[in-house]
Short mmCIF file of C-alpha atoms in Angstrom, two decimals:
data_model
loop_
_atom_site.label_atom_id
_atom_site.label_comp_id
_atom_site.label_asym_id
_atom_site.label_seq_id
_atom_site.Cartn_x
_atom_site.Cartn_y
_atom_site.Cartn_z
CA MET A 1 -7.59 25.65 24.69
CA PRO A 2 -5.88 25.40 21.30
CA SER A 3 -4.99 21.84 20.41
CA LEU A 4 -1.89 20.67 18.55
CA HIS A 5 -2.16 18.64 15.39
CA PRO A 6 0.13 15.75 14.38
CA PHE A 7 2.29 17.80 11.96
CA GLU A 8 3.27 20.83 13.97
CA GLN A 9 6.50 22.33 12.56
CA GLN A 10 6.46 19.79 9.63
CA THR A 11 6.04 20.44 5.91
CA VAL A 12 6.10 18.53 2.65
CA ALA A 13 9.75 19.50 2.26
CA TRP A 14 10.44 18.14 5.74
CA LEU A 15 9.02 14.70 4.69
CA LEU A 16 11.20 14.61 1.59
CA GLU A 17 14.31 15.70 3.50
CA THR A 18 13.64 13.21 6.29
CA ARG A 19 13.07 10.30 3.90
CA ALA A 20 16.16 11.26 1.82
CA THR A 21 18.19 11.07 5.03
CA LEU A 22 16.75 7.75 6.24
CA SER A 23 16.54 6.05 2.86
CA LYS A 24 19.16 7.93 0.77
CA ASP A 25 20.25 5.03 -1.47
CA GLU A 26 16.91 3.19 -1.56
CA PRO A 27 14.63 3.40 -4.63
CA PHE A 28 11.81 5.95 -4.58
CA LEU A 29 10.67 6.51 -8.17
CA ILE A 30 10.73 4.49 -11.33
CA PHE A 31 9.20 6.18 -14.39
CA ALA A 32 8.05 3.52 -16.81
CA PRO A 33 7.25 5.16 -20.13
CA PHE A 34 5.53 3.29 -22.93
CA GLU A 35 8.55 3.79 -25.14
CA GLY A 36 12.19 3.85 -24.13
CA GLU A 37 14.05 2.92 -21.00
CA ALA A 38 12.78 3.37 -17.49
CA ARG A 39 14.20 6.26 -15.42
CA ARG A 40 15.03 5.75 -11.75
CA TRP A 41 15.64 7.88 -8.65
CA THR A 42 16.73 6.95 -5.16
CA TYR A 43 15.34 9.11 -2.36
CA GLY A 44 18.59 10.95 -2.14
CA GLN A 45 18.76 11.62 -5.89
CA PHE A 46 15.16 12.76 -6.01
CA ALA A 47 15.61 15.21 -3.12
CA THR A 48 18.69 16.64 -4.83
CA ASP A 49 16.83 17.11 -8.13
CA VAL A 50 13.92 18.78 -6.26
CA ALA A 51 16.34 21.28 -4.69
CA ARG A 52 17.90 21.94 -8.09
CA VAL A 53 14.56 22.50 -9.84
CA ALA A 54 13.48 24.68 -6.91
CA ALA A 55 16.52 26.85 -7.56
CA GLY A 56 15.47 27.27 -11.22
CA LEU A 57 11.90 28.14 -10.27
CA ALA A 58 13.23 30.70 -7.71
CA GLU A 59 15.25 32.38 -10.47
CA LEU A 60 11.93 32.75 -12.43
CA GLY A 61 10.60 34.61 -9.40
CA VAL A 62 8.66 31.87 -7.73
CA GLY A 63 8.43 32.53 -3.99
CA ARG A 64 6.46 31.93 -0.94
CA GLY A 65 2.70 31.65 -1.53
CA GLN A 66 2.93 32.00 -5.36
CA ARG A 67 1.17 29.48 -7.52
CA VAL A 68 2.50 27.44 -10.40
CA VAL A 69 0.10 25.64 -12.80
CA VAL A 70 1.21 22.17 -13.94
CA LEU A 71 -0.27 20.89 -17.18
CA LEU A 72 1.44 17.52 -17.50
CA ASP A 73 0.48 13.91 -17.95
CA ASN A 74 2.15 11.56 -15.49
CA CYS A 75 5.93 12.10 -15.65
CA PRO A 76 8.80 12.73 -13.21
CA GLU A 77 8.67 16.44 -13.90
CA ALA A 78 5.15 16.63 -12.44
CA LEU A 79 6.44 15.29 -9.13
CA LEU A 80 9.61 17.37 -9.22
CA VAL A 81 7.57 20.51 -9.62
CA PHE A 82 5.10 19.54 -6.90
CA PHE A 83 7.91 19.02 -4.39
CA ALA A 84 9.95 21.99 -5.65
CA CYS A 85 7.01 24.32 -5.06
CA ALA A 86 6.73 22.86 -1.53
CA TRP A 87 10.46 23.40 -1.12
CA LEU A 88 10.08 27.10 -1.86
CA GLY A 89 6.84 27.56 0.13
CA ALA A 90 5.01 28.08 -3.21
CA VAL A 91 1.75 26.37 -4.24
CA CYS A 92 1.50 23.69 -6.92
CA VAL A 93 -1.70 23.70 -9.06
CA PRO A 94 -1.90 20.49 -11.15
CA VAL A 95 -4.79 20.65 -13.58
CA ASN A 96 -6.54 18.09 -15.86
CA THR A 97 -4.59 17.53 -19.06
CA GLN A 98 -7.81 16.85 -20.96
CA SER A 99 -8.95 20.45 -20.41
CA THR A 100 -9.89 22.44 -23.48
CA ALA A 101 -8.33 25.90 -24.06
CA SER A 102 -11.33 27.63 -22.47
CA GLU A 103 -11.32 25.36 -19.42
CA PHE A 104 -7.57 25.83 -18.93
CA ALA A 105 -7.96 29.60 -19.24
CA TRP A 106 -10.43 29.54 -16.43
CA PHE A 107 -8.11 27.41 -14.26
CA LEU A 108 -5.22 29.72 -14.97
CA ALA A 109 -7.19 32.88 -14.21
CA ARG A 110 -8.74 31.42 -11.06
CA SER A 111 -5.42 30.31 -9.70
CA LYS A 112 -3.66 33.61 -10.41
CA ALA A 113 -0.50 31.55 -11.23
CA VAL A 114 2.79 33.20 -12.07
CA GLY A 115 3.86 30.44 -14.41
CA ILE A 116 2.97 27.24 -16.28
CA VAL A 117 4.80 23.94 -16.71
CA ALA A 118 3.46 22.05 -19.72
CA GLN A 119 4.48 19.36 -22.18
CA PRO A 120 4.82 19.88 -25.96
CA ARG A 121 1.46 18.28 -26.95
CA LEU A 122 -0.37 20.71 -24.61
CA LEU A 123 1.52 23.88 -25.61
CA ASP A 124 -1.27 25.26 -27.78
CA VAL A 125 -3.71 25.03 -24.82
CA ALA A 126 -1.16 26.64 -22.46
CA ARG A 127 -0.16 29.44 -24.86
CA SER A 128 -3.81 30.28 -25.68
CA ALA A 129 -4.47 31.16 -22.02
CA ALA A 130 -1.10 32.54 -20.92
CA THR A 131 -0.95 36.31 -20.47
CA SER A 132 1.92 37.40 -18.29
CA GLN A 133 2.87 33.87 -17.11
CA TRP A 134 6.21 32.29 -18.06
CA LEU A 135 5.99 28.92 -19.76
CA VAL A 136 8.34 25.98 -19.05
CA VAL A 137 8.28 23.10 -21.47
CA THR A 138 9.27 19.58 -20.33
CA GLN A 139 10.74 18.52 -23.71
CA THR A 140 12.17 20.77 -26.38
CA GLY A 141 12.04 20.64 -30.17
CA ALA A 142 11.97 23.28 -32.82
CA ALA A 143 8.57 22.21 -34.11
CA SER A 144 6.86 22.57 -30.73
CA THR A 145 8.54 25.36 -28.85
CA ALA A 146 8.74 29.16 -29.23
CA SER A 147 11.79 31.30 -28.62
CA ASP A 148 10.51 32.45 -25.22
CA ASP A 149 9.62 28.95 -23.96
CA ILE A 150 11.89 27.76 -21.15
CA PRO A 151 13.21 24.14 -21.43
CA PHE A 152 12.58 22.21 -18.24
CA GLY A 153 16.25 21.10 -18.21
CA SER A 154 17.34 24.75 -17.73
CA LEU A 155 15.69 24.77 -14.34
CA TYR A 156 18.39 22.51 -12.87
CA ARG A 157 20.69 24.83 -10.92
CA GLU A 158 22.79 24.56 -7.82
CA PRO A 159 20.55 23.17 -5.02
CA VAL A 160 18.94 25.72 -2.66
CA SER A 161 17.90 25.30 0.90
CA CYS A 162 14.19 24.88 1.46
CA ASN A 163 12.01 27.76 2.64
CA ARG A 164 10.54 27.00 5.97
CA VAL A 165 6.79 27.75 6.11
CA ASP A 166 4.01 27.05 8.60
CA SER A 167 2.37 23.67 8.34
CA GLN A 168 -0.93 25.48 7.80
CA ALA A 169 0.37 27.35 4.74
CA PRO A 170 -1.19 26.26 1.40
CA ALA A 171 0.84 23.57 -0.42
CA SER A 172 -1.40 22.71 -3.39
CA VAL A 173 -4.68 23.43 -5.11
CA LEU A 174 -6.61 20.67 -6.94
CA PHE A 175 -9.62 21.57 -9.03
CA THR A 176 -12.52 19.20 -8.60
CA SER A 177 -15.97 19.21 -10.25
CA GLY A 178 -18.80 20.10 -7.91
CA THR A 179 -22.42 21.03 -8.40
CA THR A 180 -21.76 24.48 -9.80
CA SER A 181 -21.12 25.37 -13.37
CA ARG A 182 -17.38 25.66 -12.79
CA PRO A 183 -14.97 23.38 -10.87
CA LYS A 184 -13.77 24.60 -7.46
CA GLY A 185 -10.18 24.81 -6.29
CA VAL A 186 -9.58 22.65 -3.19
CA VAL A 187 -6.84 24.20 -1.10
CA TRP A 188 -4.56 21.75 0.72
CA THR A 189 -2.13 22.87 3.40
CA HIS A 190 1.20 21.19 4.16
CA ALA A 191 -0.49 19.52 7.09
CA ASN A 192 -3.22 18.23 4.72
CA VAL A 193 -0.67 16.67 2.40
CA LEU A 194 1.16 15.02 5.35
CA TRP A 195 -2.16 13.78 6.72
CA GLY A 196 -2.79 12.09 3.31
CA ALA A 197 0.73 10.60 3.38
CA LYS A 198 0.57 9.22 6.91
CA MET A 199 -3.08 8.10 6.96
CA GLY A 200 -2.73 6.52 3.52
CA ALA A 201 0.33 4.54 4.56
CA LEU A 202 -1.48 3.36 7.72
CA GLN A 203 -4.85 2.55 6.20
CA GLU A 204 -3.32 0.86 3.19
CA GLY A 205 -0.86 -1.07 5.26
CA LEU A 206 2.06 0.07 3.10
CA ARG A 207 5.50 -1.27 3.92
CA ARG A 208 9.08 -0.29 3.09
CA ASP A 209 9.29 -3.22 0.64
CA ASP A 210 6.15 -2.28 -1.27
CA VAL A 211 6.36 -1.26 -4.89
CA HIS A 212 3.25 0.87 -5.77
CA LEU A 213 2.14 0.97 -9.42
CA VAL A 214 0.71 4.39 -10.17
CA PHE A 215 -1.10 5.15 -13.42
CA LEU A 216 -4.02 7.30 -12.35
CA PRO A 217 -3.40 11.01 -13.14
CA LEU A 218 -1.31 12.98 -10.67
CA PHE A 219 -3.75 15.91 -10.84
CA HIS A 220 -6.23 13.64 -8.86
CA VAL A 221 -6.25 12.88 -5.19
CA VAL A 222 -5.97 9.06 -5.61
CA ALA A 223 -2.62 9.16 -7.41
CA LEU A 224 -1.11 11.97 -5.33
CA THR A 225 -2.15 11.54 -1.66
CA TRP A 226 -3.47 7.99 -1.83
CA SER A 227 -0.48 6.54 -3.74
CA ILE A 228 2.70 8.64 -4.14
CA LEU A 229 2.78 10.37 -0.79
CA PRO A 230 1.81 7.34 1.34
CA THR A 231 4.51 5.36 -0.53
CA MET A 232 7.06 8.05 0.45
CA TRP A 233 5.82 8.02 4.06
CA ALA A 234 6.36 4.26 4.22
CA GLY A 235 9.73 4.40 2.48
CA GLY A 236 8.51 2.28 -0.48
CA CYS A 237 8.99 2.66 -4.18
CA ALA A 238 6.57 4.11 -6.75
CA VAL A 239 6.40 2.92 -10.35
CA LEU A 240 4.81 5.70 -12.40
CA GLN A 241 3.21 5.12 -15.79
CA PRO A 242 2.12 7.92 -18.10
CA LYS A 243 -1.50 6.80 -17.86
CA PHE A 244 -3.62 3.64 -17.58
CA SER A 245 -2.98 1.17 -20.39
CA ALA A 246 -4.56 -2.24 -20.21
CA SER A 247 -1.99 -3.58 -22.72
CA ARG A 248 0.92 -2.34 -20.62
CA PHE A 249 -0.42 -2.84 -17.13
CA TRP A 250 0.80 -6.36 -16.50
CA GLU A 251 4.00 -5.76 -18.39
CA ALA A 252 5.04 -2.99 -16.01
CA ALA A 253 3.67 -4.77 -12.97
CA LEU A 254 5.71 -7.91 -13.62
CA ALA A 255 8.88 -6.12 -14.76
CA HIS A 256 9.05 -4.06 -11.58
CA ARG A 257 7.55 -6.66 -9.21
CA CYS A 258 4.73 -4.32 -8.15
CA THR A 259 2.95 -5.22 -4.96
CA TRP A 260 0.31 -2.48 -4.61
CA ALA A 261 -1.91 -0.47 -6.93
CA SER A 262 -4.74 2.08 -6.48
CA MET A 263 -7.51 1.08 -8.86
CA VAL A 264 -10.87 2.39 -10.07
CA PRO A 265 -13.69 0.20 -11.40
CA PHE A 266 -13.05 1.29 -14.97
CA CYS A 267 -9.52 -0.19 -14.81
CA THR A 268 -10.57 -3.54 -13.35
CA ALA A 269 -13.43 -3.79 -15.84
CA VAL A 270 -11.05 -3.37 -18.73
CA LEU A 271 -8.41 -5.68 -17.24
CA ALA A 272 -11.04 -8.36 -16.71
CA LYS A 273 -11.23 -8.77 -20.50
CA GLN A 274 -7.71 -10.06 -20.77
CA PRO A 275 -5.78 -12.99 -19.22
CA VAL A 276 -4.34 -12.57 -15.73
CA PRO A 277 -0.71 -13.72 -15.40
CA GLU A 278 -0.38 -17.01 -13.59
CA HIS A 279 2.21 -15.52 -11.22
CA HIS A 280 2.33 -11.84 -10.20
CA PHE A 281 3.56 -9.97 -7.14
CA PHE A 282 0.51 -7.90 -6.18
CA ARG A 283 -0.62 -8.39 -2.57
CA CYS A 284 -3.31 -5.67 -2.52
CA TRP A 285 -5.32 -3.29 -4.62
CA GLY A 286 -7.25 -0.35 -3.29
CA HIS A 287 -10.65 -0.26 -4.96
CA ALA A 288 -13.82 1.90 -4.88
CA VAL A 289 -15.87 -1.13 -3.68
CA PHE A 290 -14.87 -4.38 -2.12
CA SER A 291 -15.70 -7.29 -4.47
CA THR A 292 -15.08 -10.94 -3.74
CA ASP A 293 -15.62 -11.62 -7.47
CA CYS A 294 -12.84 -9.14 -8.31
CA GLU A 295 -10.53 -10.74 -5.76
CA ARG A 296 -11.05 -14.20 -7.24
CA ARG A 297 -10.68 -12.94 -10.83
CA PHE A 298 -7.29 -11.32 -10.28
CA GLY A 299 -5.96 -13.27 -7.32
CA VAL A 300 -5.37 -10.04 -5.39
CA GLN A 301 -6.70 -8.94 -2.05
CA LEU A 302 -8.87 -5.81 -2.32
CA LEU A 303 -9.16 -2.91 0.08
CA GLY A 304 -12.54 -1.20 -0.18
CA TRP A 305 -12.35 2.58 0.25
CA TRP A 306 -14.10 5.89 -0.33
CA GLY A 307 -12.92 9.46 -0.19
CA MET A 308 -12.95 12.86 -1.86
CA THR A 309 -10.42 15.60 -2.71
CA GLU A 310 -11.79 17.58 0.17
CA LEU A 311 -10.90 14.77 2.66
CA VAL A 312 -7.35 14.27 1.24
CA THR A 313 -7.38 10.59 2.20
CA GLN A 314 -9.94 7.82 2.65
CA GLY A 315 -12.87 8.69 4.93
CA LEU A 316 -14.32 5.19 4.73
CA VAL A 317 -11.97 2.21 4.46
CA GLY A 318 -11.82 -1.54 4.92
CA ASP A 319 -9.14 -3.54 6.67
CA THR A 320 -7.25 -6.25 4.89
CA ARG A 321 -6.47 -7.96 8.15
CA LEU A 322 -10.16 -8.59 8.84
CA PRO A 323 -13.12 -9.78 6.78
CA GLN A 324 -14.65 -7.21 4.43
CA THR A 325 -18.24 -7.26 3.15
CA HIS A 326 -18.91 -7.71 -0.57
CA GLY A 327 -20.27 -4.48 -2.02
CA SER A 328 -19.12 -2.28 0.81
CA ILE A 329 -16.91 0.78 0.66
CA GLY A 330 -15.58 0.35 4.10
CA ARG A 331 -16.16 1.57 7.63
CA PRO A 332 -15.55 5.03 9.09
CA SER A 333 -11.88 5.85 9.30
CA VAL A 334 -10.52 6.54 12.76
CA GLY A 335 -9.39 9.88 11.45
CA TYR A 336 -12.93 11.31 10.97
CA GLU A 337 -16.37 11.62 12.49
CA ILE A 338 -18.91 10.14 10.11
CA ALA A 339 -22.66 10.80 10.09
CA ILE A 340 -25.43 9.55 7.81
CA VAL A 341 -28.42 11.96 7.85
CA ASP A 342 -31.77 12.60 6.18
CA GLU A 343 -32.77 15.81 4.38
CA HIS A 344 -33.49 17.38 7.76
CA GLY A 345 -30.09 16.62 9.19
CA LYS A 346 -31.39 13.85 11.46
CA GLY A 347 -29.34 10.66 11.72
CA VAL A 348 -30.74 7.56 10.04
CA GLY A 349 -30.39 3.96 11.24
CA PRO A 350 -29.07 0.79 9.63
CA GLY A 351 -30.78 -0.04 6.34
CA GLU A 352 -31.87 3.56 5.80
CA THR A 353 -30.36 5.76 3.06
CA GLY A 354 -28.98 9.16 3.92
CA GLU A 355 -26.37 11.69 3.00
CA LEU A 356 -22.82 10.96 4.05
CA CYS A 357 -21.31 13.81 6.18
CA VAL A 358 -17.78 14.05 7.50
CA ARG A 359 -16.29 16.08 10.28
CA GLY A 360 -12.53 16.65 10.85
CA ARG A 361 -10.09 19.42 11.37
CA ARG A 362 -9.89 22.05 8.63
CA GLY A 363 -6.39 22.36 7.20
CA VAL A 364 -5.37 18.93 8.58
CA SER A 365 -7.86 16.10 7.96
CA LEU A 366 -10.19 18.31 5.87
CA PHE A 367 -9.26 20.79 3.12
CA LEU A 368 -8.61 24.35 4.21
CA GLU A 369 -11.04 26.06 1.87
CA TYR A 370 -12.25 26.47 -1.68
CA LEU A 371 -9.88 28.84 -3.45
CA ASP A 372 -11.11 32.43 -3.18
CA ASP A 373 -14.68 31.29 -2.64
CA ILE A 374 -15.87 32.07 0.83
CA GLU A 375 -19.53 31.34 0.05
CA ALA A 376 -18.85 27.96 -1.48
CA THR A 377 -16.74 27.03 1.49
CA ARG A 378 -19.49 28.12 3.90
CA ARG A 379 -22.13 26.13 2.02
CA ALA A 380 -20.04 23.01 2.14
CA PHE A 381 -20.46 22.65 5.92
CA ASP A 382 -23.53 22.32 8.09
CA ALA A 383 -24.17 24.09 11.41
CA GLN A 384 -22.33 21.33 13.30
CA GLY A 385 -19.20 21.63 11.15
CA TYR A 386 -19.83 18.46 9.11
CA PHE A 387 -18.71 18.57 5.45
CA ARG A 388 -21.69 17.61 3.26
CA THR A 389 -20.40 15.19 0.67
CA GLY A 390 -23.52 14.94 -1.45
CA ASP A 391 -23.07 11.13 -1.57
CA ARG A 392 -26.00 8.97 -0.34
CA VAL A 393 -25.06 5.80 1.44
CA VAL A 394 -26.67 3.13 3.62
CA MET A 395 -25.17 1.40 6.64
CA ARG A 396 -25.69 -2.34 6.66
CA SER A 397 -26.59 -4.36 9.68
CA ASP A 398 -22.91 -5.38 10.15
CA GLY A 399 -21.81 -1.71 10.28
CA THR A 400 -20.20 -1.59 6.80
CA ILE A 401 -21.33 1.18 4.48
CA GLN A 402 -22.56 0.79 0.89
CA PHE A 403 -22.66 3.59 -1.74
CA VAL A 404 -26.15 4.31 -3.17
CA ASP A 405 -26.00 7.42 -5.41
CA ARG A 406 -25.24 11.15 -5.31
CA LEU A 407 -27.26 14.07 -4.24
CA LYS A 408 -24.91 16.37 -6.05
CA ASP A 409 -25.30 16.67 -9.77
CA VAL A 410 -22.01 14.93 -10.52
CA ILE A 411 -21.37 12.15 -13.02
CA LYS A 412 -18.35 9.92 -12.48
CA VAL A 413 -16.90 8.94 -15.81
CA GLY A 414 -14.13 6.36 -15.46
CA GLY A 415 -12.90 8.01 -12.23
CA GLU A 416 -13.31 11.57 -13.61
CA ASN A 417 -15.92 13.84 -12.01
CA VAL A 418 -18.23 15.66 -14.51
CA ALA A 419 -20.46 18.46 -13.12
CA ALA A 420 -23.69 18.26 -15.06
CA PRO A 421 -24.29 22.05 -14.80
CA GLU A 422 -20.96 22.68 -16.56
CA VAL A 423 -22.10 20.66 -19.55
CA GLU A 424 -25.56 22.18 -19.46
CA ARG A 425 -23.97 25.74 -19.48
CA VAL A 426 -22.33 24.99 -22.82
CA ILE A 427 -25.44 23.47 -24.44
CA ALA A 428 -27.70 26.27 -23.27
CA THR A 429 -25.80 28.76 -25.40
CA ILE A 430 -26.71 27.08 -28.64
CA ALA A 431 -29.43 28.73 -30.71
CA GLY A 432 -32.72 26.88 -30.52
CA VAL A 433 -32.05 25.18 -27.17
CA GLN A 434 -34.82 26.14 -24.71
CA GLU A 435 -33.82 23.92 -21.82
CA VAL A 436 -31.28 21.19 -21.14
CA ALA A 437 -30.67 18.53 -18.48
CA VAL A 438 -27.61 16.34 -18.33
CA VAL A 439 -27.79 13.09 -16.39
CA ALA A 440 -25.75 9.92 -15.87
CA LYS A 441 -26.25 6.74 -17.77
CA ARG A 442 -24.69 3.44 -16.60
CA ASP A 443 -21.76 2.23 -18.63
CA PRO A 444 -20.23 -1.22 -18.27
CA GLU A 445 -16.64 0.08 -18.51
CA LEU A 446 -16.66 3.70 -17.40
CA GLY A 447 -19.29 3.34 -14.68
CA GLU A 448 -21.30 6.33 -15.90
CA VAL A 449 -21.37 8.54 -18.99
CA PRO A 450 -23.23 11.87 -19.49
CA VAL A 451 -26.35 12.04 -21.59
CA ALA A 452 -27.97 15.33 -22.59
CA PHE A 453 -31.76 15.74 -22.79
CA VAL A 454 -32.59 18.83 -24.84
CA LYS A 455 -35.84 20.69 -25.25
CA ALA A 456 -35.52 22.78 -28.45
CA ASP A 457 -37.52 25.13 -30.61
CA VAL A 458 -36.54 23.64 -34.03
CA SER A 459 -38.28 21.90 -36.80
CA ALA A 460 -38.11 18.15 -37.30
CA ASP A 461 -35.83 18.75 -40.33
CA ALA A 462 -33.42 20.82 -38.16
CA ALA A 463 -33.32 18.31 -35.25
CA SER A 464 -30.36 16.33 -36.61
CA ARG A 465 -28.40 19.52 -37.23
CA LEU A 466 -29.04 20.71 -33.66
CA VAL A 467 -27.73 17.46 -32.27
CA THR A 468 -24.58 17.98 -34.29
CA GLU A 469 -24.23 21.53 -33.05
CA VAL A 470 -24.57 20.38 -29.47
CA LEU A 471 -21.83 17.82 -29.85
CA VAL A 472 -19.49 20.21 -31.72
CA ALA A 473 -19.88 22.84 -29.06
CA CYS A 474 -19.21 20.37 -26.27
CA ARG A 475 -16.13 18.97 -28.01
CA GLN A 476 -14.70 22.53 -28.48
CA GLN A 477 -15.38 23.74 -24.95
CA LEU A 478 -15.20 20.64 -22.73
CA ALA A 479 -12.72 17.92 -22.01
CA LYS A 480 -13.36 14.72 -23.91
CA PHE A 481 -14.75 12.82 -20.96
CA LYS A 482 -17.36 15.51 -20.33
CA VAL A 483 -18.86 15.33 -23.85
CA PRO A 484 -22.34 13.76 -23.82
CA ARG A 485 -22.41 10.25 -25.25
CA ASP A 486 -26.05 10.67 -26.32
CA VAL A 487 -28.23 13.66 -27.13
CA VAL A 488 -31.97 13.02 -26.73
CA LEU A 489 -34.46 15.65 -28.00
CA VAL A 490 -37.64 15.88 -25.90
CA ASP A 491 -40.88 17.92 -26.18
CA ASP A 492 -40.80 18.60 -22.48
CA PHE A 493 -39.27 17.42 -19.20
CA PRO A 494 -40.79 15.47 -16.33
CA ARG A 495 -40.91 17.79 -13.37
CA VAL A 496 -41.41 17.85 -9.63
CA ALA A 497 -43.92 20.09 -7.88
CA ILE A 498 -41.83 23.19 -7.96
CA GLY A 499 -41.21 22.94 -11.70
CA LYS A 500 -37.66 21.65 -11.36
CA VAL A 501 -36.60 18.99 -13.90
CA ALA A 502 -37.05 15.50 -12.42
CA LYS A 503 -33.60 14.14 -13.30
CA ALA A 504 -34.33 10.88 -11.50
CA GLU A 505 -37.13 10.28 -13.99
CA LEU A 506 -34.74 10.97 -16.87
CA ARG A 507 -32.29 8.44 -15.49
CA LYS A 508 -35.09 5.89 -15.33
CA ARG A 509 -35.82 6.53 -19.01
CA LEU A 510 -32.21 5.80 -19.78
CA GLY A 511 -32.53 2.52 -17.97
CA ASP A 512 -35.14 1.54 -20.56
CA SER A 513 -33.36 3.21 -23.44
CA ASP A 514 -32.83 0.01 -25.37
CA GLN A 515 -36.59 -0.17 -25.86
CA ALA A 516 -37.23 3.59 -25.98
CA ASP A 517 -37.89 5.46 -29.19
CA ILE A 518 -34.78 7.62 -29.23
CA THR A 519 -34.32 8.80 -32.75
CA ASP A 520 -32.04 11.79 -32.29
CA ARG A 521 -29.16 9.92 -30.77
CA LEU A 522 -25.47 10.01 -31.58
CA ASP A 523 -22.81 7.96 -29.78
CA VAL A 524 -19.57 9.96 -29.55
CA HIS A 525 -17.77 7.72 -27.15
CA SER A 526 -14.31 6.85 -28.46
CA ARG A 527 -11.06 5.79 -26.82
#
């Protein structure tokens, strides 16, 4: 018997229309740039602007099911395009603004987008990849635009009615790093987005009087369906900053009386180095791990949580109304079935480490599919329909869950996922490189950074030049956060029985790197 889901006959456009009706004159969005005055929208004004931008996109030929790539740092236009695409039944594809030209070209080709919305500083990247796509620029200026670039302001036309689509129709695609050499496109339906909005509002305890400070990038799940959309569901207000800035965090938080923020450990680590205002308005921060020390340091209640782009919202989460355990990432959400299993798929008990697996409903509580990749979608699930996260966790005796490490070859750099094979692919093309392995090294601010171990057929005199070539190639082809912080030349790799590189052993070496004899090393980390 087919079962109904919570969002039958509802879409992202329905949520915006409904909230604009219920909260027409109440504040929805405040854009707080680092320079200049803040810009504000009520729910009613924002819905009108979405309908007007949708009309402009429709005149460019954007229709149901077509994809539009968004290459924008946090700004109102990024949200206007996201909702305008939903208004038309089209699909918004926000991509990482740190992407190199080659990375962006791959995103664009993979998405089969009909157009691009970019900002002036990223025009070279956008133009280098564009073929038949139109290009909309958010700000104009003779020095940065070409004659055929379309100013974003020209999209504003007479509002059009929204296109009604099925709640299972795709609404967005977010590219996320996995264990393959290329990121995969995670397809969200309208029901997925609404699931993130509703479950986020409920699990975060958001209220109509909350003001949510948002500075994490809108091309990531945390900013979009853990922050903006739940705030809209609750009828609250979002304060959007262009990006995270430690020097401007408290200024914006105090000026707009922010009560909520979605944080990552990198942000709290940086903020811990500066004074905390004696009086602020925050009542809660969502955080990757619950920390009593962090609560005391900032005078803010924390909500421990865990999730992935494929889950849309938090699969593990704490509860601010009840005690949380230091070091935990929460308990299983009521919206999912959670299992912790060993390498044979057998459940493990408290105190034992296993892989975290999640079961839900595809297209509602779990992503619909990986974009145009049937095989990757199939491999992501086990025979019982559980999504295999690749994260290893342990359940404590009190039932809370603690993160241990990752099975998947992913390095988390300040909240950004880096697929080690993607970096290895670039380094392997360099003349003289015989074998390469990229692993994570702990970093006090970013959490982890990538380090490349390279086995090479070069003389001792050429070793330094090879290290430089490795770094230059990575800088040219990879986003900045993916570039290895260290390059270590080795004679050979530690291996397991089948000959595979023992990356766990390489990570152990990095743990002792202060005493190790690492001569061919170059720190390229800069901010």
